[in-house]
Amino acid sequence: MIQFFNTLSGGKETFRSIVPGEVKLYTCGPTVYDYAHIGNFRAYLFEDLLKRFLQFAGYRVSHVMNITDVDDKTIKGAEAQGVSLEHYTAKFIQAFFEDTRLLRVAPADHYPRATEHIPDMVRLIRGLLDKGYAYVKDGSVYFSIAKFPEYGKLSKIRTDELQSTERVEDDEYEKESAQDFALWKARKEGEPFWDTAIGPGRPGWHIECSAMSSKYLGETFDIHCGGVDNIFPHHENEIAQSEAYSGHPFVNYWLHCHHLIVNGEKMSKSKGNHFTLRDLRQKQADPLDIRFLLLSTHYRKVLNFTFEALDQAKASVQRIKDFLYELESRSFPAGDSPSITKLIQETQEKFIGGLGDDLNISVALTALFELIKKANILIMEEKIRAGDAETLSAFVYRLDGVLAVLPAKQEASLPEEVVKKIERREEARRAKQYGLADQIRKELLQAGIALEDTKDGVRWKALKKIG
Ligand code: AMP
Ligand code: ZN
């Protein structure tokens, strides 16, 4: 049984997908007005853990993550630099994909971009106008929250004291100022616009996710995620737009992760207290240690970022690597023992049981580290056989299919200085320093490692025993 805390009901619920064995998942993606910071990545990594766990539990997951490439912030950024919106966002879209790859975020099935789905948004807005949920004012179209009595059901705000004549134009605003919000913003001098059946203008942020989620996942789907700051107004407005339009429930389970904070304050661009992955890599942090750090606190708890915590995360990942190294580098007597099969079974049950209980990562990690501790004692006592070592190593890699904090298996068996050398050669090649790249290749060859450049990246082959 899998349980999730559903923001909509305010409690833990047993998870049942609409189609047995399949999960349709929508996660709000980046607004590409800047580099994503690791607070944003806390959200994307929680979603990645959720998705990998559902897959581990046997579900087929269809995952859609949008790219918000037109909204108040992207337009402002492009304007400030005097470049086109497309030109401005391209760099951040590319950086986002680079960062997700480094953090081993499993790719979504679709990454729809808002600017490529304007007709879908216009269709939705026209439908809302036809049904009387929306109205036009000065060329903009607004959603009338008074027409949707369930408005507030996700964020639990009360709308009975609100004045329905008030309107808000901005994409982001506080709960206290819940008002009719813009679905479509009339063309403004100097802003990008689209000429459409509802007039010239551009979409509001919220309608983008309503249009793109239903296009790829249908009018009702299983899970929708984001950070807690998305609950209001973004997700509240998505529900209003989508349910008013379709007449059906929009999403069955709403999962929200809490913030990454620094010194008691939410990490955010506007507060200037943020770190990007680039910032941390410059300080020699390994993306997979950052991944571990961001995953290892339960998603509904606030996580305080410190460099000490990052060091601890690094040490934890190293413990797993050291364990694998022991298993793979020692020679054990032939055979296997039933006690190891039992230990693995118990660990698997605890791991699945933990994550199945609203993604309780602490229970899952404790199970893994207990296994390592017990198996290390057995290694010391010379009670491990070759078959056990293989089963244990395969099992740890299987769990890493969910955690994704270990380097690819091939690299794991290489000494760190060799991995670093291979990376340095890659960097040299990217910087077109071919002389240096060649020199490193020769050095590696002398150490017994032959490199091969393939279309999937560099591969290595050991010509003699390494390490
Ligand atoms: P944005 O690009 O601002 O739309 O944010 C992308 C995602 O990151 C959203 O799901 C936000 O809720 C989430 N997010 C933003 N800041 C933080 C933070 N400090 N901690 C956790 N999640 C965050
Ligand atoms: Zn969204």
Coordinates of C-alpha atoms and ligand atoms in Angstrom, one line a residue:
M1 CA 0.0 0.0 0.0
I2 CA 1.3 3.5 -0.9
Q3 CA 0.1 6.6 1.0
F4 CA 0.6 10.2 0.1
F5 CA -0.3 13.4 2.0
N6 CA -2.8 15.1 -0.3
T7 CA -2.8 18.9 0.1
L8 CA -6.4 18.9 -1.2
S9 CA -7.8 16.8 1.7
G10 CA -5.2 17.8 4.2
G11 CA -4.4 14.2 5.2
K12 CA -2.6 11.0 4.2
E13 CA -4.5 9.0 1.6
T14 CA -4.0 5.6 0.1
F15 CA -2.8 6.1 -3.5
R16 CA -4.9 4.6 -6.2
S17 CA -4.2 5.5 -9.8
I18 CA -7.0 6.1 -12.3
V19 CA -5.7 3.4 -14.6
P20 CA -4.3 0.5 -12.6
G21 CA -0.5 0.3 -13.0
E22 CA -0.2 3.7 -14.6
V23 CA 0.4 7.1 -13.2
K24 CA -0.1 10.4 -14.9
L25 CA 2.1 13.0 -13.3
Y26 CA 2.4 16.8 -13.9
T27 CA 5.1 18.9 -12.2
C28 CA 5.4 22.6 -12.6
G29 CA 8.6 23.3 -14.3
P30 CA 11.0 26.2 -14.3
T31 CA 10.2 29.8 -15.2
V32 CA 13.3 30.4 -17.4
Y33 CA 14.1 33.9 -16.4
D34 CA 17.4 32.9 -14.6
Y35 CA 19.4 29.9 -13.6
A36 CA 17.4 27.6 -11.4
H37 CA 18.7 27.6 -7.8
I38 CA 19.0 24.6 -5.5
G39 CA 15.7 25.6 -3.8
N40 CA 14.0 25.0 -7.2
F41 CA 16.0 21.8 -7.4
R42 CA 14.7 20.6 -4.1
A43 CA 11.3 20.6 -5.7
Y44 CA 12.4 18.8 -8.9
L45 CA 14.4 16.2 -6.9
F46 CA 11.4 15.5 -4.6
E47 CA 9.4 14.9 -7.7
D48 CA 12.1 12.7 -9.1
L49 CA 12.1 10.6 -6.0
L50 CA 8.4 10.3 -6.2
K51 CA 8.5 9.3 -9.8
R52 CA 11.5 6.8 -9.4
F53 CA 9.7 5.3 -6.4
L54 CA 6.5 4.8 -8.3
Q55 CA 8.4 3.1 -11.1
F56 CA 10.3 1.0 -8.5
A57 CA 6.9 -0.1 -7.1
G58 CA 5.9 -1.2 -10.7
Y59 CA 3.9 1.8 -12.1
R60 CA 4.4 3.1 -15.6
V61 CA 4.7 6.9 -15.1
S62 CA 3.8 9.4 -17.8
H63 CA 5.5 12.6 -16.7
V64 CA 5.0 16.1 -18.0
M65 CA 7.0 19.1 -16.9
N66 CA 6.2 22.5 -18.5
I67 CA 8.7 25.2 -19.3
T68 CA 7.3 28.7 -18.5
D69 CA 9.0 30.7 -21.2
V70 CA 6.5 33.6 -21.2
D71 CA 5.3 35.3 -18.0
D72 CA 5.8 38.6 -16.1
K73 CA 9.4 37.6 -15.0
T74 CA 10.7 36.4 -18.4
I75 CA 9.3 39.4 -20.2
K76 CA 10.9 41.8 -17.7
G77 CA 14.2 40.0 -18.0
A78 CA 14.2 40.2 -21.8
E79 CA 13.2 43.8 -21.7
A80 CA 16.0 44.7 -19.3
Q81 CA 18.6 43.1 -21.6
G82 CA 17.0 44.5 -24.8
V83 CA 16.7 41.0 -26.4
S84 CA 13.9 38.9 -27.7
L85 CA 12.0 36.7 -25.3
E86 CA 13.2 33.6 -27.2
H87 CA 16.8 34.7 -27.1
Y88 CA 16.6 35.5 -23.4
T89 CA 15.0 32.2 -22.3
A90 CA 17.1 29.9 -24.6
K91 CA 20.2 30.2 -22.4
F92 CA 18.3 29.3 -19.2
I93 CA 16.4 26.4 -20.8
Q94 CA 19.7 24.9 -21.9
A95 CA 21.2 25.5 -18.4
F96 CA 18.2 23.8 -16.8
F97 CA 18.6 20.7 -18.9
E98 CA 22.4 20.6 -18.1
D99 CA 21.7 20.9 -14.4
T100 CA 18.9 18.2 -14.3
R101 CA 21.3 15.8 -16.1
L102 CA 24.1 16.5 -13.6
L103 CA 21.6 16.0 -10.7
R104 CA 20.4 12.7 -12.4
V105 CA 16.8 13.9 -12.6
A106 CA 15.1 11.4 -14.9
P107 CA 13.8 13.1 -18.0
A108 CA 10.1 13.8 -18.3
D109 CA 8.2 12.4 -21.3
H110 CA 7.3 15.9 -22.4
Y111 CA 8.6 19.3 -21.7
P112 CA 5.9 21.5 -23.3
R113 CA 6.8 25.2 -23.7
A114 CA 4.2 27.8 -23.0
T115 CA 5.0 29.8 -26.2
E116 CA 4.3 26.7 -28.3
H117 CA 0.9 26.1 -26.8
I118 CA -0.9 29.5 -27.1
P119 CA -3.8 28.1 -29.3
D120 CA -4.5 25.5 -26.5
M121 CA -4.7 28.3 -23.9
V122 CA -6.9 30.4 -26.2
R123 CA -9.3 27.5 -26.6
L124 CA -9.6 27.1 -22.9
I125 CA -10.1 30.8 -22.3
R126 CA -12.8 30.9 -25.0
G127 CA -14.5 28.0 -23.3
L128 CA -14.5 29.8 -20.0
L129 CA -15.9 33.0 -21.6
D130 CA -18.7 30.9 -23.3
K131 CA -19.6 29.2 -20.0
G132 CA -19.7 32.6 -18.1
Y133 CA -16.7 31.9 -15.8
A134 CA -14.6 34.7 -17.4
Y135 CA -15.1 38.2 -18.6
V136 CA -13.3 40.8 -20.7
K137 CA -12.1 44.1 -19.2
D138 CA -9.9 46.5 -21.3
G139 CA -8.9 43.8 -23.7
S140 CA -7.8 41.4 -20.9
V141 CA -9.7 38.4 -19.8
Y142 CA -10.3 37.6 -16.1
F143 CA -11.5 34.6 -14.3
S144 CA -14.4 35.4 -12.0
I145 CA -13.7 33.6 -8.7
A146 CA -17.3 34.3 -7.5
K147 CA -18.6 32.0 -10.3
F148 CA -16.6 29.1 -9.0
P149 CA -17.9 28.3 -5.4
E150 CA -15.2 25.8 -4.7
Y151 CA -12.5 28.4 -5.2
G152 CA -10.1 28.1 -2.2
K153 CA -10.5 24.4 -1.7
L154 CA -6.7 23.7 -2.1
S155 CA -5.2 26.6 -0.2
K156 CA -8.2 26.8 2.3
I157 CA -8.7 30.5 1.8
R158 CA -12.2 31.9 2.4
T159 CA -13.7 33.8 -0.4
D160 CA -16.9 34.9 1.2
E161 CA -15.5 38.3 2.2
L162 CA -13.9 39.1 -1.0
Q163 CA -15.2 41.7 -3.4
S164 CA -15.6 40.1 -6.8
T165 CA -15.1 43.4 -8.6
E166 CA -11.5 43.5 -7.7
R167 CA -9.0 42.2 -10.1
V168 CA -5.3 41.3 -10.1
E169 CA -3.1 41.6 -13.1
D170 CA 0.1 40.1 -11.8
D171 CA 0.9 36.4 -12.0
E172 CA 2.0 36.3 -8.4
Y173 CA 0.2 37.7 -5.4
E174 CA -0.5 36.9 -1.8
K175 CA -3.5 35.0 -0.4
E176 CA -4.8 38.1 1.3
S177 CA -5.4 39.7 -2.1
A178 CA -7.3 36.8 -3.7
Q179 CA -9.2 38.3 -6.5
D180 CA -10.3 37.7 -10.1
F181 CA -7.1 36.9 -11.9
A182 CA -5.9 37.4 -15.5
L183 CA -6.3 34.5 -17.9
W184 CA -5.2 36.7 -20.8
K185 CA -3.4 40.0 -20.7
A186 CA -4.1 42.6 -23.3
R187 CA -1.2 43.7 -25.6
K188 CA 1.1 46.2 -24.0
E189 CA 3.5 48.5 -25.8
G190 CA 6.9 46.8 -25.9
E191 CA 5.7 43.4 -24.7
P192 CA 5.6 40.2 -26.9
F193 CA 2.0 39.4 -28.0
W194 CA 0.0 36.9 -30.0
D195 CA -2.8 37.8 -32.3
T196 CA -5.7 35.5 -31.4
A197 CA -9.4 35.0 -31.4
I198 CA -9.6 36.6 -28.0
G199 CA -7.6 39.6 -29.1
P200 CA -3.9 40.5 -29.1
G201 CA -2.1 39.8 -25.9
R202 CA -0.3 37.0 -24.0
P203 CA -1.4 34.4 -21.5
G204 CA -1.3 34.7 -17.7
W205 CA 1.0 32.2 -16.0
H206 CA -1.8 30.0 -14.5
I207 CA -3.6 29.2 -17.7
E208 CA -0.4 27.8 -19.1
C209 CA -0.3 24.8 -16.8
S210 CA -4.0 24.2 -17.1
A211 CA -3.7 24.0 -20.9
M212 CA -0.5 22.0 -21.1
S213 CA -1.4 19.5 -18.4
S214 CA -4.8 18.5 -19.9
K215 CA -3.3 18.4 -23.4
Y216 CA -0.8 15.7 -22.5
L217 CA -2.4 14.0 -19.5
G218 CA -6.2 14.5 -20.0
E219 CA -8.8 16.5 -18.1
T220 CA -8.4 14.4 -14.9
F221 CA -5.0 13.0 -14.0
D222 CA -3.4 11.4 -10.9
I223 CA -0.7 13.6 -9.4
H224 CA 0.3 17.3 -9.6
C225 CA 3.3 18.6 -7.7
G226 CA 5.2 21.7 -6.9
G227 CA 6.6 23.6 -4.0
V228 CA 4.3 24.9 -1.2
D229 CA 4.6 28.4 -2.7
N230 CA 2.7 27.1 -5.7
I231 CA -0.4 26.2 -3.7
F232 CA -1.6 29.8 -3.8
P233 CA -2.3 31.3 -6.3
H234 CA -0.9 29.1 -9.0
H235 CA -2.5 25.7 -8.2
E236 CA -5.7 27.2 -6.8
N237 CA -6.1 29.0 -10.1
E238 CA -5.2 26.0 -12.1
I239 CA -8.0 24.0 -10.4
A240 CA -10.6 26.8 -10.9
Q241 CA -9.7 27.2 -14.6
S242 CA -9.6 23.5 -15.4
E243 CA -12.6 22.3 -13.4
A244 CA -14.8 25.2 -14.6
Y245 CA -13.9 24.4 -18.2
S246 CA -14.2 20.6 -18.1
G247 CA -16.8 20.1 -15.3
H248 CA -14.6 17.2 -14.0
P249 CA -12.1 16.9 -11.1
F250 CA -8.7 18.2 -12.3
V251 CA -6.2 16.3 -10.2
N252 CA -6.7 13.5 -7.6
Y253 CA -3.5 14.0 -5.5
W254 CA -1.7 17.3 -4.9
L255 CA 1.8 16.9 -3.4
H256 CA 3.8 19.9 -2.3
C257 CA 7.4 20.0 -1.0
H258 CA 8.5 22.5 1.6
H259 CA 11.1 25.1 1.1
L260 CA 14.8 25.0 1.2
I261 CA 15.8 27.8 3.5
V262 CA 19.1 29.6 4.3
N263 CA 19.4 31.1 7.8
G264 CA 15.7 30.9 8.4
E265 CA 14.6 32.4 5.1
K266 CA 13.3 30.8 1.9
M267 CA 16.0 30.5 -0.7
S268 CA 15.0 32.7 -3.5
K269 CA 16.4 34.8 -6.3
S270 CA 14.7 38.0 -4.9
K271 CA 16.3 37.6 -1.5
G272 CA 19.7 37.2 -3.0
N273 CA 20.4 34.2 -0.7
H274 CA 20.4 31.6 -3.4
F275 CA 23.0 29.1 -4.7
T276 CA 22.8 27.7 -8.2
L277 CA 24.3 24.3 -9.1
R278 CA 27.0 26.3 -10.9
D279 CA 27.9 28.2 -7.7
L280 CA 28.3 25.0 -5.7
R281 CA 30.2 23.2 -8.4
Q282 CA 32.7 26.1 -8.4
K283 CA 33.2 25.2 -4.8
Q284 CA 34.0 21.7 -5.9
A285 CA 30.7 20.2 -4.7
D286 CA 29.7 17.0 -6.4
P287 CA 26.2 17.2 -7.9
L288 CA 25.3 13.8 -6.5
D289 CA 26.2 14.8 -3.0
I290 CA 23.9 17.8 -3.5
R291 CA 21.2 15.5 -4.7
F292 CA 21.6 13.3 -1.6
L293 CA 21.4 16.4 0.6
L294 CA 18.3 17.7 -1.0
L295 CA 16.6 14.3 -0.9
S296 CA 17.5 13.1 2.5
T297 CA 15.1 15.4 4.4
H298 CA 11.5 14.5 4.2
Y299 CA 9.9 16.6 1.5
R300 CA 7.2 18.1 3.8
K301 CA 9.8 19.4 6.2
V302 CA 11.8 22.6 5.9
L303 CA 15.4 22.0 4.9
N304 CA 18.1 24.4 6.0
F305 CA 21.0 24.6 3.6
T306 CA 24.5 24.6 5.2
F307 CA 27.9 23.6 3.9
E308 CA 28.3 21.3 7.0
A309 CA 25.1 19.5 5.9
L310 CA 26.6 19.2 2.4
D311 CA 29.8 17.6 3.9
Q312 CA 27.6 15.2 5.9
A313 CA 25.7 14.3 2.7
K314 CA 29.1 13.7 1.0
A315 CA 30.2 11.4 3.8
S316 CA 27.0 9.4 3.6
V317 CA 27.3 8.9 -0.2
Q318 CA 31.0 7.9 0.4
R319 CA 29.8 5.2 2.9
I320 CA 27.8 3.6 0.1
K321 CA 30.6 3.9 -2.4
D322 CA 33.1 2.4 0.1
F323 CA 30.8 -0.5 0.8
L324 CA 30.5 -1.3 -2.9
Y325 CA 34.3 -0.9 -3.3
E326 CA 34.8 -3.5 -0.5
L327 CA 32.3 -5.9 -2.2
E328 CA 33.8 -5.5 -5.6
S329 CA 37.5 -5.4 -4.8
R330 CA 37.9 -8.2 -2.2
S331 CA 38.1 -11.8 -3.0
F332 CA 35.6 -14.0 -1.2
P333 CA 35.2 -17.8 -1.0
A334 CA 32.8 -19.3 -3.4
G335 CA 29.1 -19.9 -2.4
D336 CA 26.4 -17.9 -0.8
S337 CA 24.6 -17.8 2.6
P338 CA 20.8 -17.7 3.3
S339 CA 21.3 -15.0 6.0
I340 CA 22.2 -12.5 3.3
T341 CA 19.1 -13.3 1.3
K342 CA 17.1 -12.6 4.5
L343 CA 19.0 -9.4 5.2
I344 CA 18.2 -8.1 1.7
Q345 CA 14.6 -9.1 2.0
E346 CA 14.2 -7.2 5.3
T347 CA 16.0 -4.2 3.9
Q348 CA 13.8 -4.1 0.8
E349 CA 10.6 -4.3 2.9
K350 CA 11.8 -1.4 5.1
F351 CA 12.9 0.7 2.1
I352 CA 9.6 0.2 0.2
G353 CA 7.6 0.5 3.4
G354 CA 9.3 3.8 4.2
L355 CA 8.9 5.4 0.8
G356 CA 5.4 4.1 0.5
D357 CA 4.5 6.0 3.7
D358 CA 4.4 9.4 2.1
L359 CA 8.0 9.2 0.8
N360 CA 9.5 8.8 4.3
I361 CA 13.1 8.9 3.1
S362 CA 14.6 8.7 6.6
V363 CA 13.2 5.2 7.1
A364 CA 14.4 4.1 3.6
L365 CA 17.9 5.5 4.2
T366 CA 18.1 4.0 7.7
A367 CA 17.3 0.6 6.2
L368 CA 20.1 1.0 3.6
F369 CA 22.7 2.1 6.1
E370 CA 21.7 -0.6 8.5
L371 CA 22.3 -3.2 5.8
I372 CA 25.7 -1.7 5.1
K373 CA 26.6 -1.7 8.8
K374 CA 25.6 -5.3 9.2
A375 CA 27.2 -6.5 6.0
N376 CA 30.4 -4.7 6.9
I377 CA 30.6 -6.6 10.2
L378 CA 30.0 -9.9 8.2
I379 CA 32.9 -8.9 5.9
M380 CA 35.2 -8.3 8.9
E381 CA 34.1 -11.7 10.3
E382 CA 34.8 -13.3 7.0
K383 CA 31.3 -14.6 6.7
I384 CA 30.6 -13.2 3.3
R385 CA 30.9 -15.4 0.2
A386 CA 31.4 -14.4 -3.4
G387 CA 27.7 -15.0 -4.3
D388 CA 26.7 -12.8 -1.3
A389 CA 29.0 -10.0 -2.4
E390 CA 27.5 -10.0 -5.9
T391 CA 23.9 -10.1 -4.6
L392 CA 24.6 -7.3 -2.1
S393 CA 26.2 -5.1 -4.7
A394 CA 23.3 -5.7 -7.2
F395 CA 20.8 -4.9 -4.5
V396 CA 22.5 -1.6 -3.5
Y397 CA 22.5 -0.6 -7.2
R398 CA 18.8 -1.6 -7.4
L399 CA 18.0 0.8 -4.5
D400 CA 20.1 3.4 -6.2
G401 CA 17.6 3.2 -9.1
V402 CA 15.4 5.2 -6.7
L403 CA 18.1 7.3 -4.9
A404 CA 20.3 7.9 -7.9
V405 CA 23.3 9.1 -5.9
L406 CA 25.9 6.7 -7.1
P407 CA 28.1 7.3 -10.2
A408 CA 27.4 4.9 -13.1
K409 CA 28.6 1.4 -12.3
Q410 CA 31.6 1.6 -14.6
E411 CA 33.0 4.7 -13.0
A412 CA 32.4 3.4 -9.5
S413 CA 35.1 0.8 -10.0
L414 CA 37.7 3.4 -11.0
P415 CA 39.9 5.1 -8.5
E416 CA 38.8 8.7 -8.0
E417 CA 42.0 10.3 -9.4
V418 CA 41.4 8.4 -12.7
V419 CA 37.7 9.6 -12.8
K420 CA 39.0 13.1 -12.2
K421 CA 41.5 12.8 -15.0
I422 CA 38.8 11.6 -17.4
E423 CA 36.7 14.6 -16.4
R424 CA 39.6 16.9 -16.9
R425 CA 40.1 15.5 -20.4
E426 CA 36.4 16.1 -21.2
E427 CA 36.7 19.7 -20.0
A428 CA 39.8 20.2 -22.2
R429 CA 37.9 18.8 -25.2
R430 CA 34.9 21.0 -24.6
A431 CA 37.3 24.0 -24.3
K432 CA 38.9 22.8 -27.6
Q433 CA 42.2 22.3 -25.8
Y434 CA 43.0 19.3 -27.9
G435 CA 46.7 19.2 -27.1
L436 CA 46.0 18.9 -23.4
A437 CA 43.2 16.4 -24.0
D438 CA 45.6 14.2 -26.0
Q439 CA 48.2 14.4 -23.3
I440 CA 45.8 13.3 -20.6
R441 CA 44.7 10.4 -22.9
K442 CA 48.3 9.3 -23.2
E443 CA 48.8 9.5 -19.4
L444 CA 45.7 7.3 -18.9
L445 CA 46.9 4.8 -21.4
Q446 CA 50.2 4.5 -19.6
A447 CA 48.1 3.8 -16.4
G448 CA 46.3 1.0 -18.4
I449 CA 43.1 2.8 -19.3
A450 CA 42.1 3.2 -22.9
L451 CA 39.6 5.9 -23.8
E452 CA 37.1 5.7 -26.6
D453 CA 34.9 8.7 -27.6
T454 CA 31.4 7.5 -28.6
K455 CA 28.3 9.5 -29.5
D456 CA 27.0 8.8 -25.9
G457 CA 30.2 10.2 -24.4
V458 CA 33.5 8.9 -23.4
R459 CA 34.0 5.1 -22.6
W460 CA 37.0 3.5 -21.0
K461 CA 38.5 0.0 -21.0
A462 CA 41.0 -1.3 -18.5
L463 CA 43.9 -2.9 -20.2
K464 CA 45.3 -4.2 -16.9
K465 CA 44.0 -4.5 -13.3
I466 CA 43.3 -1.0 -11.9
G467 CA 43.7 0.3 -8.4
Ligands
AMP1 P1 9.7 28.9 -10.3 O1 10.8 28.7 -11.4 O2 9.9 30.1 -9.5 O3 8.3 28.8 -10.9 O4 9.9 27.7 -9.3 C1 10.0 26.3 -9.7 C2 9.7 25.4 -8.6 O5 10.6 25.5 -7.5 C3 8.3 25.5 -8.0 O6 7.7 24.3 -7.8 C4 8.6 26.3 -6.7 O7 7.6 26.0 -5.7 C5 9.9 25.7 -6.3 N1 10.7 26.5 -5.3 C6 11.1 27.8 -5.4 N2 11.9 28.2 -4.4 C7 12.0 27.1 -3.6 C8 12.7 26.8 -2.3 N3 13.4 27.7 -1.7 N4 12.6 25.6 -1.8 C9 11.9 24.6 -2.4 N5 11.2 24.8 -3.6 C10 11.2 26.0 -4.2
ZN2 ZN 2.5 25.3 -13.1

